[in-house]
């Protein structure tokens, strides 16, 4: 990823998800946005009241000429904003996205800092931005866009359990979900192939992760070699593993050393194709969806991020 570039100030649309972080965003956002406005940043503010509303807000604002957006919430808020900006932004003027990380995971921002709000405010005030890739996921029902990751298999299953049973526990809830899913551990084939490969990989796996950035679930470094600006999808895969071995190696997900395991592999790809028999549970930027995935493609430098 290229270094930061200073640009002239322009108005921002701050899209706020008050429910993010178990309501933490709704409590803290007004004061933080007020401080940002007092520092000379021109802000328009829109609040969401339901899932998917940030998509509509961002799409309408982009159509009216807004190009600078501020995601006030977590990974899910950013995911919705990106899906409001694209596909129009593929051929239109490149938008910029800043972050006020007030949600549960805030995974993408961890590629750049552990300081969270402080770092984000400094980047926005300095009007610094970096070009960032966006990944387009084509599935049987259309297309989705993401900047963090798509995962299939165990992480997606654990994410589904975390959302259904342990949502109020935040990041700790994902750990509980991992332990809960161990009892029914399964290994599934997700037929896929990387760009340039003729043969489909039909082996069962513990999981597949297709990443644009390093972190997921908050602090888990599932793709330590990922670079959001290198024009590649970082593909991390684990072959079948037993329950005790998975539990023993689980802490390595937080240091990124899991990719050194004999059952793990990684590679960079410009495109990934799938040959699934039907919909599967997928985790896309923290959102749990049922999708019949067909392909992943990189949109190089399609978005500016303020980091």
PDB file of C-alpha atoms in Angstrom:
ATOM      1  CA  UNK A   1       0.000   0.000   0.000  1.00  0.00           C
ATOM      2  CA  UNK A   2       1.265   3.455  -0.862  1.00  0.00           C
ATOM      3  CA  UNK A   3       2.026   6.031   1.820  1.00  0.00           C
ATOM      4  CA  UNK A   4      -0.398   8.725   2.980  1.00  0.00           C
ATOM      5  CA  UNK A   5      -1.210  11.627   0.685  1.00  0.00           C
ATOM      6  CA  UNK A   6      -2.473  14.951   2.038  1.00  0.00           C
ATOM      7  CA  UNK A   7      -5.475  16.372   0.202  1.00  0.00           C
ATOM      8  CA  UNK A   8      -7.621  19.478   0.527  1.00  0.00           C
ATOM      9  CA  UNK A   9     -10.501  19.513   3.002  1.00  0.00           C
ATOM     10  CA  UNK A  10     -13.986  18.669   1.717  1.00  0.00           C
ATOM     11  CA  UNK A  11     -17.316  17.898   3.405  1.00  0.00           C
ATOM     12  CA  UNK A  12     -17.861  14.479   4.991  1.00  0.00           C
ATOM     13  CA  UNK A  13     -21.013  12.468   5.381  1.00  0.00           C
ATOM     14  CA  UNK A  14     -20.765  10.686   8.739  1.00  0.00           C
ATOM     15  CA  UNK A  15     -23.006   7.612   8.735  1.00  0.00           C
ATOM     16  CA  UNK A  16     -23.620   6.590  12.339  1.00  0.00           C
ATOM     17  CA  UNK A  17     -24.867   3.208  13.505  1.00  0.00           C
ATOM     18  CA  UNK A  18     -26.001   3.947  17.097  1.00  0.00           C
ATOM     19  CA  UNK A  19     -26.466   0.228  17.820  1.00  0.00           C
ATOM     20  CA  UNK A  20     -22.843  -0.691  17.008  1.00  0.00           C
ATOM     21  CA  UNK A  21     -20.748  -2.002  19.859  1.00  0.00           C
ATOM     22  CA  UNK A  22     -23.836  -2.909  21.853  1.00  0.00           C
ATOM     23  CA  UNK A  23     -24.960   0.721  21.905  1.00  0.00           C
ATOM     24  CA  UNK A  24     -21.492   2.117  22.662  1.00  0.00           C
ATOM     25  CA  UNK A  25     -21.494   3.978  19.362  1.00  0.00           C
ATOM     26  CA  UNK A  26     -24.753   5.750  20.151  1.00  0.00           C
ATOM     27  CA  UNK A  27     -23.395   6.908  23.508  1.00  0.00           C
ATOM     28  CA  UNK A  28     -19.989   8.140  22.336  1.00  0.00           C
ATOM     29  CA  UNK A  29     -20.493   9.304  18.760  1.00  0.00           C
ATOM     30  CA  UNK A  30     -22.189  12.700  19.421  1.00  0.00           C
ATOM     31  CA  UNK A  31     -19.304  14.069  21.502  1.00  0.00           C
ATOM     32  CA  UNK A  32     -16.606  12.731  19.147  1.00  0.00           C
ATOM     33  CA  UNK A  33     -18.338  14.146  16.065  1.00  0.00           C
ATOM     34  CA  UNK A  34     -18.748  17.486  17.820  1.00  0.00           C
ATOM     35  CA  UNK A  35     -15.016  17.584  18.545  1.00  0.00           C
ATOM     36  CA  UNK A  36     -14.282  16.719  14.932  1.00  0.00           C
ATOM     37  CA  UNK A  37     -16.529  19.518  13.724  1.00  0.00           C
ATOM     38  CA  UNK A  38     -14.886  21.991  16.069  1.00  0.00           C
ATOM     39  CA  UNK A  39     -11.517  21.138  14.511  1.00  0.00           C
ATOM     40  CA  UNK A  40     -12.699  22.510  11.169  1.00  0.00           C
ATOM     41  CA  UNK A  41     -14.065  19.380   9.475  1.00  0.00           C
ATOM     42  CA  UNK A  42     -17.349  20.075   7.698  1.00  0.00           C
ATOM     43  CA  UNK A  43     -19.769  17.287   8.586  1.00  0.00           C
ATOM     44  CA  UNK A  44     -23.172  16.092   7.555  1.00  0.00           C
ATOM     45  CA  UNK A  45     -24.539  13.395   9.847  1.00  0.00           C
ATOM     46  CA  UNK A  46     -26.970  10.580   9.127  1.00  0.00           C
ATOM     47  CA  UNK A  47     -28.077   7.935  11.623  1.00  0.00           C
ATOM     48  CA  UNK A  48     -29.185   4.427  10.761  1.00  0.00           C
ATOM     49  CA  UNK A  49     -32.186   2.791  12.395  1.00  0.00           C
ATOM     50  CA  UNK A  50     -32.144  -0.633  10.732  1.00  0.00           C
ATOM     51  CA  UNK A  51     -29.836  -3.137   9.079  1.00  0.00           C
ATOM     52  CA  UNK A  52     -28.993  -2.185   5.499  1.00  0.00           C
ATOM     53  CA  UNK A  53     -29.923   1.474   5.850  1.00  0.00           C
ATOM     54  CA  UNK A  54     -26.315   2.667   5.512  1.00  0.00           C
ATOM     55  CA  UNK A  55     -26.278   1.112   2.020  1.00  0.00           C
ATOM     56  CA  UNK A  56     -29.185   3.320   0.936  1.00  0.00           C
ATOM     57  CA  UNK A  57     -27.782   6.447   2.599  1.00  0.00           C
ATOM     58  CA  UNK A  58     -24.352   6.055   0.996  1.00  0.00           C
ATOM     59  CA  UNK A  59     -25.769   5.250  -2.444  1.00  0.00           C
ATOM     60  CA  UNK A  60     -28.022   8.298  -2.508  1.00  0.00           C
ATOM     61  CA  UNK A  61     -25.266  10.575  -1.197  1.00  0.00           C
ATOM     62  CA  UNK A  62     -22.763   9.349  -3.805  1.00  0.00           C
ATOM     63  CA  UNK A  63     -25.329   9.925  -6.558  1.00  0.00           C
ATOM     64  CA  UNK A  64     -25.705  13.519  -5.326  1.00  0.00           C
ATOM     65  CA  UNK A  65     -21.954  14.157  -5.497  1.00  0.00           C
ATOM     66  CA  UNK A  66     -20.732  13.334  -1.971  1.00  0.00           C
ATOM     67  CA  UNK A  67     -17.294  11.721  -2.113  1.00  0.00           C
ATOM     68  CA  UNK A  68     -16.020  11.718   1.499  1.00  0.00           C
ATOM     69  CA  UNK A  69     -17.644   9.317   3.946  1.00  0.00           C
ATOM     70  CA  UNK A  70     -17.089   8.552   7.603  1.00  0.00           C
ATOM     71  CA  UNK A  71     -18.050   5.168   9.004  1.00  0.00           C
ATOM     72  CA  UNK A  72     -19.111   5.639  12.625  1.00  0.00           C
ATOM     73  CA  UNK A  73     -19.610   2.155  14.018  1.00  0.00           C
ATOM     74  CA  UNK A  74     -17.911  -1.156  13.340  1.00  0.00           C
ATOM     75  CA  UNK A  75     -16.976  -3.412  10.453  1.00  0.00           C
ATOM     76  CA  UNK A  76     -20.627  -3.908   9.552  1.00  0.00           C
ATOM     77  CA  UNK A  77     -21.150  -0.163   9.109  1.00  0.00           C
ATOM     78  CA  UNK A  78     -18.154   0.097   6.767  1.00  0.00           C
ATOM     79  CA  UNK A  79     -19.366  -2.966   4.856  1.00  0.00           C
ATOM     80  CA  UNK A  80     -22.750  -1.359   4.251  1.00  0.00           C
ATOM     81  CA  UNK A  81     -21.239   1.964   3.176  1.00  0.00           C
ATOM     82  CA  UNK A  82     -18.968   0.239   0.656  1.00  0.00           C
ATOM     83  CA  UNK A  83     -21.935  -1.634  -0.783  1.00  0.00           C
ATOM     84  CA  UNK A  84     -23.723   1.685  -1.151  1.00  0.00           C
ATOM     85  CA  UNK A  85     -20.775   3.235  -3.007  1.00  0.00           C
ATOM     86  CA  UNK A  86     -20.244   0.302  -5.362  1.00  0.00           C
ATOM     87  CA  UNK A  87     -20.784  -0.630  -8.145  1.00  0.00           C
ATOM     88  CA  UNK A  88     -21.307   3.033  -9.118  1.00  0.00           C
ATOM     89  CA  UNK A  89     -17.845   3.978  -7.839  1.00  0.00           C
ATOM     90  CA  UNK A  90     -16.225   1.377 -10.119  1.00  0.00           C
ATOM     91  CA  UNK A  91     -16.637   3.742 -13.057  1.00  0.00           C
ATOM     92  CA  UNK A  92     -17.251   7.003 -11.198  1.00  0.00           C
ATOM     93  CA  UNK A  93     -15.071   9.294  -9.127  1.00  0.00           C
ATOM     94  CA  UNK A  94     -13.144   7.435  -6.424  1.00  0.00           C
ATOM     95  CA  UNK A  95     -14.672   7.902  -2.946  1.00  0.00           C
ATOM     96  CA  UNK A  96     -12.843   8.191   0.369  1.00  0.00           C
ATOM     97  CA  UNK A  97     -13.740   6.477   3.637  1.00  0.00           C
ATOM     98  CA  UNK A  98     -12.659   7.382   7.146  1.00  0.00           C
ATOM     99  CA  UNK A  99     -13.408   5.514  10.362  1.00  0.00           C
ATOM    100  CA  UNK A 100     -14.557   6.249  13.879  1.00  0.00           C
ATOM    101  CA  UNK A 101     -14.200   2.717  15.307  1.00  0.00           C
ATOM    102  CA  UNK A 102     -17.000   2.438  17.840  1.00  0.00           C
ATOM    103  CA  UNK A 103     -18.203  -1.074  17.017  1.00  0.00           C
ATOM    104  CA  UNK A 104     -17.270  -4.538  18.232  1.00  0.00           C
ATOM    105  CA  UNK A 105     -14.574  -5.651  15.803  1.00  0.00           C
ATOM    106  CA  UNK A 106     -13.138  -2.700  13.852  1.00  0.00           C
ATOM    107  CA  UNK A 107     -10.847  -5.219  12.163  1.00  0.00           C
ATOM    108  CA  UNK A 108      -9.733  -3.304   9.065  1.00  0.00           C
ATOM    109  CA  UNK A 109      -8.316  -0.370  11.028  1.00  0.00           C
ATOM    110  CA  UNK A 110      -6.031  -2.698  13.018  1.00  0.00           C
ATOM    111  CA  UNK A 111      -3.807  -3.067   9.949  1.00  0.00           C
ATOM    112  CA  UNK A 112      -2.663   0.494  10.624  1.00  0.00           C
ATOM    113  CA  UNK A 113      -2.986   1.171  14.349  1.00  0.00           C
ATOM    114  CA  UNK A 114      -3.986  -0.089  17.769  1.00  0.00           C
ATOM    115  CA  UNK A 115      -4.875   3.444  18.903  1.00  0.00           C
ATOM    116  CA  UNK A 116      -8.364   3.363  17.384  1.00  0.00           C
ATOM    117  CA  UNK A 117     -10.230   6.643  17.800  1.00  0.00           C
ATOM    118  CA  UNK A 118      -7.161   8.781  18.451  1.00  0.00           C
ATOM    119  CA  UNK A 119      -5.410   7.601  15.302  1.00  0.00           C
ATOM    120  CA  UNK A 120      -8.549   7.955  13.176  1.00  0.00           C
ATOM    121  CA  UNK A 121      -9.210  11.504  14.326  1.00  0.00           C
ATOM    122  CA  UNK A 122      -5.634  12.524  13.523  1.00  0.00           C
ATOM    123  CA  UNK A 123      -5.843  10.985  10.044  1.00  0.00           C
ATOM    124  CA  UNK A 124      -9.137  12.720   9.269  1.00  0.00           C
ATOM    125  CA  UNK A 125      -7.965  16.093  10.551  1.00  0.00           C
ATOM    126  CA  UNK A 126      -4.774  15.783   8.504  1.00  0.00           C
ATOM    127  CA  UNK A 127      -6.887  14.820   5.441  1.00  0.00           C
ATOM    128  CA  UNK A 128      -4.513  11.953   4.723  1.00  0.00           C
ATOM    129  CA  UNK A 129      -5.582   9.057   2.567  1.00  0.00           C
ATOM    130  CA  UNK A 130      -4.187   5.881   1.045  1.00  0.00           C
ATOM    131  CA  UNK A 131      -5.479   3.954  -1.955  1.00  0.00           C
ATOM    132  CA  UNK A 132      -7.082   0.666  -0.999  1.00  0.00           C
ATOM    133  CA  UNK A 133      -8.283  -2.318  -2.992  1.00  0.00           C
ATOM    134  CA  UNK A 134     -11.895  -3.445  -2.878  1.00  0.00           C
ATOM    135  CA  UNK A 135     -12.879  -7.057  -3.527  1.00  0.00           C
ATOM    136  CA  UNK A 136     -15.973  -7.848  -5.574  1.00  0.00           C
ATOM    137  CA  UNK A 137     -17.788 -11.060  -4.641  1.00  0.00           C
ATOM    138  CA  UNK A 138     -20.102 -12.390  -7.310  1.00  0.00           C
ATOM    139  CA  UNK A 139     -22.699 -14.866  -6.061  1.00  0.00           C
ATOM    140  CA  UNK A 140     -25.868 -16.465  -7.364  1.00  0.00           C
ATOM    141  CA  UNK A 141     -27.959 -13.488  -6.230  1.00  0.00           C
ATOM    142  CA  UNK A 142     -25.759 -10.650  -7.491  1.00  0.00           C
ATOM    143  CA  UNK A 143     -22.602  -8.953  -6.214  1.00  0.00           C
ATOM    144  CA  UNK A 144     -21.198  -7.766  -2.892  1.00  0.00           C
ATOM    145  CA  UNK A 145     -18.123  -5.642  -2.173  1.00  0.00           C
ATOM    146  CA  UNK A 146     -15.787  -5.857   0.811  1.00  0.00           C
ATOM    147  CA  UNK A 147     -12.469  -4.531   2.103  1.00  0.00           C
ATOM    148  CA  UNK A 148     -11.679  -7.005   4.900  1.00  0.00           C
ATOM    149  CA  UNK A 149     -12.348 -10.681   4.193  1.00  0.00           C
ATOM    150  CA  UNK A 150     -14.609 -13.530   3.114  1.00  0.00           C
ATOM    151  CA  UNK A 151     -14.278 -16.718   5.164  1.00  0.00           C
ATOM    152  CA  UNK A 152     -15.853 -20.134   4.673  1.00  0.00           C
ATOM    153  CA  UNK A 153     -15.878 -23.094   7.026  1.00  0.00           C
ATOM    154  CA  UNK A 154     -15.102 -22.986  10.728  1.00  0.00           C
ATOM    155  CA  UNK A 155     -14.689 -19.167  11.188  1.00  0.00           C
ATOM    156  CA  UNK A 156     -18.006 -18.538   9.417  1.00  0.00           C
ATOM    157  CA  UNK A 157     -19.754 -21.246  11.438  1.00  0.00           C
ATOM    158  CA  UNK A 158     -18.330 -19.785  14.652  1.00  0.00           C
ATOM    159  CA  UNK A 159     -19.395 -16.302  13.534  1.00  0.00           C
ATOM    160  CA  UNK A 160     -22.944 -17.531  12.966  1.00  0.00           C
ATOM    161  CA  UNK A 161     -23.013 -19.026  16.456  1.00  0.00           C
ATOM    162  CA  UNK A 162     -21.523 -15.861  17.965  1.00  0.00           C
ATOM    163  CA  UNK A 163     -24.207 -13.682  16.342  1.00  0.00           C
ATOM    164  CA  UNK A 164     -27.004 -16.011  17.373  1.00  0.00           C
ATOM    165  CA  UNK A 165     -25.943 -16.871  20.933  1.00  0.00           C
ATOM    166  CA  UNK A 166     -23.164 -14.593  22.168  1.00  0.00           C
ATOM    167  CA  UNK A 167     -23.647 -11.222  20.445  1.00  0.00           C
ATOM    168  CA  UNK A 168     -23.806  -9.167  23.693  1.00  0.00           C
ATOM    169  CA  UNK A 169     -20.337 -10.460  24.673  1.00  0.00           C
ATOM    170  CA  UNK A 170     -18.567  -8.709  21.767  1.00  0.00           C
ATOM    171  CA  UNK A 171     -15.142 -10.129  20.866  1.00  0.00           C
ATOM    172  CA  UNK A 172     -15.267 -12.509  23.834  1.00  0.00           C
ATOM    173  CA  UNK A 173     -18.465 -13.927  22.369  1.00  0.00           C
ATOM    174  CA  UNK A 174     -16.535 -15.151  19.338  1.00  0.00           C
ATOM    175  CA  UNK A 175     -14.213 -17.132  21.617  1.00  0.00           C
ATOM    176  CA  UNK A 176     -17.244 -18.722  23.277  1.00  0.00           C
ATOM    177  CA  UNK A 177     -18.633 -19.554  19.834  1.00  0.00           C
ATOM    178  CA  UNK A 178     -15.383 -21.247  18.811  1.00  0.00           C
ATOM    179  CA  UNK A 179     -15.579 -23.481  21.868  1.00  0.00           C
ATOM    180  CA  UNK A 180     -19.247 -24.223  21.196  1.00  0.00           C
ATOM    181  CA  UNK A 181     -18.581 -25.225  17.575  1.00  0.00           C
ATOM    182  CA  UNK A 182     -15.774 -27.613  18.526  1.00  0.00           C
ATOM    183  CA  UNK A 183     -18.328 -30.233  19.559  1.00  0.00           C
ATOM    184  CA  UNK A 184     -19.703 -30.435  16.038  1.00  0.00           C
ATOM    185  CA  UNK A 185     -16.424 -29.821  14.205  1.00  0.00           C
ATOM    186  CA  UNK A 186     -16.694 -30.608  10.512  1.00  0.00           C
ATOM    187  CA  UNK A 187     -14.536 -30.270   7.437  1.00  0.00           C
ATOM    188  CA  UNK A 188     -16.175 -29.204   4.195  1.00  0.00           C
ATOM    189  CA  UNK A 189     -15.141 -29.037   0.565  1.00  0.00           C
ATOM    190  CA  UNK A 190     -15.618 -25.659  -1.117  1.00  0.00           C
ATOM    191  CA  UNK A 191     -14.487 -26.353  -4.704  1.00  0.00           C
ATOM    192  CA  UNK A 192     -12.387 -23.373  -5.795  1.00  0.00           C
ATOM    193  CA  UNK A 193      -9.371 -22.387  -7.875  1.00  0.00           C
ATOM    194  CA  UNK A 194      -7.018 -19.426  -7.909  1.00  0.00           C
ATOM    195  CA  UNK A 195      -6.293 -17.317 -10.972  1.00  0.00           C
ATOM    196  CA  UNK A 196      -4.201 -19.193 -13.490  1.00  0.00           C
ATOM    197  CA  UNK A 197      -5.060 -22.626 -12.109  1.00  0.00           C
ATOM    198  CA  UNK A 198      -6.795 -25.151 -14.352  1.00  0.00           C
ATOM    199  CA  UNK A 199      -7.774 -27.679 -11.689  1.00  0.00           C
ATOM    200  CA  UNK A 200     -10.435 -27.217  -9.022  1.00  0.00           C
ATOM    201  CA  UNK A 201      -9.404 -27.881  -5.429  1.00  0.00           C
ATOM    202  CA  UNK A 202     -12.144 -30.141  -4.079  1.00  0.00           C
ATOM    203  CA  UNK A 203     -10.435 -31.232  -0.853  1.00  0.00           C
ATOM    204  CA  UNK A 204     -12.221 -30.722   2.486  1.00  0.00           C
ATOM    205  CA  UNK A 205     -10.839 -27.885   4.605  1.00  0.00           C
ATOM    206  CA  UNK A 206     -11.189 -26.611   8.142  1.00  0.00           C
ATOM    207  CA  UNK A 207     -11.540 -23.142   6.663  1.00  0.00           C
ATOM    208  CA  UNK A 208     -10.793 -20.895   3.716  1.00  0.00           C
ATOM    209  CA  UNK A 209     -10.140 -17.175   4.208  1.00  0.00           C
ATOM    210  CA  UNK A 210      -9.891 -14.709   1.330  1.00  0.00           C
ATOM    211  CA  UNK A 211      -8.536 -11.488   2.772  1.00  0.00           C
ATOM    212  CA  UNK A 212      -7.749  -7.938   1.774  1.00  0.00           C
ATOM    213  CA  UNK A 213      -6.441  -7.011   5.224  1.00  0.00           C
ATOM    214  CA  UNK A 214      -4.774  -8.851   8.072  1.00  0.00           C
ATOM    215  CA  UNK A 215      -7.312  -8.992  10.901  1.00  0.00           C
ATOM    216  CA  UNK A 216     -10.752 -10.420  11.563  1.00  0.00           C
ATOM    217  CA  UNK A 217     -12.943 -10.716  14.630  1.00  0.00           C
ATOM    218  CA  UNK A 218     -11.118  -7.773  16.142  1.00  0.00           C
ATOM    219  CA  UNK A 219      -7.623  -9.019  16.960  1.00  0.00           C
ATOM    220  CA  UNK A 220      -7.272 -12.317  15.086  1.00  0.00           C
ATOM    221  CA  UNK A 221      -4.518 -11.965  12.459  1.00  0.00           C
ATOM    222  CA  UNK A 222      -5.913 -14.536  10.073  1.00  0.00           C
ATOM    223  CA  UNK A 223      -3.963 -13.223   7.050  1.00  0.00           C
ATOM    224  CA  UNK A 224      -0.642 -11.781   8.305  1.00  0.00           C
ATOM    225  CA  UNK A 225       0.738 -11.380   4.759  1.00  0.00           C
ATOM    226  CA  UNK A 226      -2.254  -9.413   3.437  1.00  0.00           C
ATOM    227  CA  UNK A 227      -1.745  -5.911   2.035  1.00  0.00           C
ATOM    228  CA  UNK A 228      -4.868  -3.833   1.289  1.00  0.00           C
ATOM    229  CA  UNK A 229      -3.147  -2.099  -1.601  1.00  0.00           C
ATOM    230  CA  UNK A 230      -1.214  -4.832  -3.433  1.00  0.00           C
ATOM    231  CA  UNK A 231      -3.911  -5.789  -5.962  1.00  0.00           C
ATOM    232  CA  UNK A 232      -4.140  -9.360  -4.615  1.00  0.00           C
ATOM    233  CA  UNK A 233      -6.477 -11.489  -2.538  1.00  0.00           C
ATOM    234  CA  UNK A 234      -4.596 -13.179   0.299  1.00  0.00           C
ATOM    235  CA  UNK A 235      -5.828 -16.797   0.398  1.00  0.00           C
ATOM    236  CA  UNK A 236      -5.255 -18.691   3.668  1.00  0.00           C
ATOM    237  CA  UNK A 237      -6.369 -22.316   3.954  1.00  0.00           C
ATOM    238  CA  UNK A 238      -6.275 -25.021   6.633  1.00  0.00           C
ATOM    239  CA  UNK A 239      -6.656 -28.715   5.882  1.00  0.00           C
ATOM    240  CA  UNK A 240      -8.687 -30.908   8.288  1.00  0.00           C
ATOM    241  CA  UNK A 241      -7.545 -30.892  11.903  1.00  0.00           C
ATOM    242  CA  UNK A 242      -8.760 -32.610  15.071  1.00  0.00           C
ATOM    243  CA  UNK A 243     -10.500 -30.842  17.931  1.00  0.00           C
ATOM    244  CA  UNK A 244      -7.569 -30.899  20.344  1.00  0.00           C
ATOM    245  CA  UNK A 245      -5.099 -29.790  17.682  1.00  0.00           C
ATOM    246  CA  UNK A 246      -7.418 -26.938  16.678  1.00  0.00           C
ATOM    247  CA  UNK A 247      -7.785 -25.845  20.288  1.00  0.00           C
ATOM    248  CA  UNK A 248      -4.004 -26.074  20.816  1.00  0.00           C
ATOM    249  CA  UNK A 249      -3.297 -23.948  17.739  1.00  0.00           C
ATOM    250  CA  UNK A 250      -6.123 -21.447  18.220  1.00  0.00           C
ATOM    251  CA  UNK A 251      -3.938 -18.860  20.045  1.00  0.00           C
ATOM    252  CA  UNK A 252      -1.679 -18.726  16.962  1.00  0.00           C
ATOM    253  CA  UNK A 253      -4.511 -17.006  15.074  1.00  0.00           C
ATOM    254  CA  UNK A 254      -3.823 -13.914  17.165  1.00  0.00           C
ATOM    255  CA  UNK A 255      -0.118 -13.792  16.276  1.00  0.00           C
ATOM    256  CA  UNK A 256      -0.476 -14.874  12.648  1.00  0.00           C
ATOM    257  CA  UNK A 257       1.884 -17.813  13.152  1.00  0.00           C
ATOM    258  CA  UNK A 258      -0.882 -20.303  12.259  1.00  0.00           C
ATOM    259  CA  UNK A 259       0.133 -19.967   8.590  1.00  0.00           C
ATOM    260  CA  UNK A 260       3.446 -21.669   9.432  1.00  0.00           C
ATOM    261  CA  UNK A 261       1.640 -24.866  10.447  1.00  0.00           C
ATOM    262  CA  UNK A 262       2.110 -27.912   8.196  1.00  0.00           C
ATOM    263  CA  UNK A 263      -1.646 -28.060   7.491  1.00  0.00           C
ATOM    264  CA  UNK A 264      -1.851 -24.406   6.475  1.00  0.00           C
ATOM    265  CA  UNK A 265      -1.102 -22.720   3.169  1.00  0.00           C
ATOM    266  CA  UNK A 266      -1.273 -19.206   1.780  1.00  0.00           C
ATOM    267  CA  UNK A 267      -1.057 -17.570  -1.643  1.00  0.00           C
ATOM    268  CA  UNK A 268      -1.880 -14.291  -3.342  1.00  0.00           C
ATOM    269  CA  UNK A 269      -4.394 -14.316  -6.205  1.00  0.00           C
ATOM    270  CA  UNK A 270      -5.960 -11.676  -8.441  1.00  0.00           C
ATOM    271  CA  UNK A 271      -9.065 -13.827  -8.834  1.00  0.00           C
ATOM    272  CA  UNK A 272     -10.711 -16.823  -7.166  1.00  0.00           C
ATOM    273  CA  UNK A 273     -13.476 -18.919  -8.749  1.00  0.00           C
ATOM    274  CA  UNK A 274     -15.898 -21.229  -6.946  1.00  0.00           C
ATOM    275  CA  UNK A 275     -17.922 -24.259  -8.055  1.00  0.00           C
ATOM    276  CA  UNK A 276     -20.268 -24.654  -5.089  1.00  0.00           C
ATOM    277  CA  UNK A 277     -23.356 -26.874  -5.216  1.00  0.00           C
ATOM    278  CA  UNK A 278     -25.496 -24.284  -3.435  1.00  0.00           C
ATOM    279  CA  UNK A 279     -25.499 -21.624  -0.727  1.00  0.00           C
ATOM    280  CA  UNK A 280     -23.078 -21.947   2.187  1.00  0.00           C
ATOM    281  CA  UNK A 281     -22.555 -19.975   5.386  1.00  0.00           C
ATOM    282  CA  UNK A 282     -20.122 -17.162   4.652  1.00  0.00           C
ATOM    283  CA  UNK A 283     -18.685 -14.435   6.851  1.00  0.00           C
ATOM    284  CA  UNK A 284     -18.087 -11.237   4.872  1.00  0.00           C
ATOM    285  CA  UNK A 285     -16.535  -8.371   6.850  1.00  0.00           C
ATOM    286  CA  UNK A 286     -18.157  -9.749   9.998  1.00  0.00           C
ATOM    287  CA  UNK A 287     -21.595 -10.219   8.437  1.00  0.00           C
ATOM    288  CA  UNK A 288     -22.996 -13.773   8.366  1.00  0.00           C
ATOM    289  CA  UNK A 289     -24.700 -14.553   5.069  1.00  0.00           C
ATOM    290  CA  UNK A 290     -25.919 -17.566   3.086  1.00  0.00           C
ATOM    291  CA  UNK A 291     -24.345 -17.274  -0.351  1.00  0.00           C
ATOM    292  CA  UNK A 292     -23.627 -19.383  -3.380  1.00  0.00           C
ATOM    293  CA  UNK A 293     -20.246 -17.826  -4.113  1.00  0.00           C
ATOM    294  CA  UNK A 294     -19.094 -17.773  -7.735  1.00  0.00           C
ATOM    295  CA  UNK A 295     -16.000 -15.558  -7.930  1.00  0.00           C
ATOM    296  CA  UNK A 296     -13.794 -13.001  -6.209  1.00  0.00           C
ATOM    297  CA  UNK A 297     -12.073 -10.217  -8.163  1.00  0.00           C
ATOM    298  CA  UNK A 298      -9.842  -7.362  -7.019  1.00  0.00           C
ATOM    299  CA  UNK A 299     -10.695  -3.762  -7.870  1.00  0.00           C
ATOM    300  CA  UNK A 300      -7.192  -2.271  -7.428  1.00  0.00           C
ATOM    301  CA  UNK A 301      -7.070   1.063  -5.598  1.00  0.00           C
ATOM    302  CA  UNK A 302     -10.830   1.548  -5.989  1.00  0.00           C
ATOM    303  CA  UNK A 303     -11.213   3.324  -2.655  1.00  0.00           C
ATOM    304  CA  UNK A 304      -9.265   5.861  -0.606  1.00  0.00           C
ATOM    305  CA  UNK A 305      -9.100   5.117   3.114  1.00  0.00           C
ATOM    306  CA  UNK A 306      -8.265   7.803   5.657  1.00  0.00           C
ATOM    307  CA  UNK A 307      -5.652   6.121   7.805  1.00  0.00           C
TER     308      UNK A 307
END
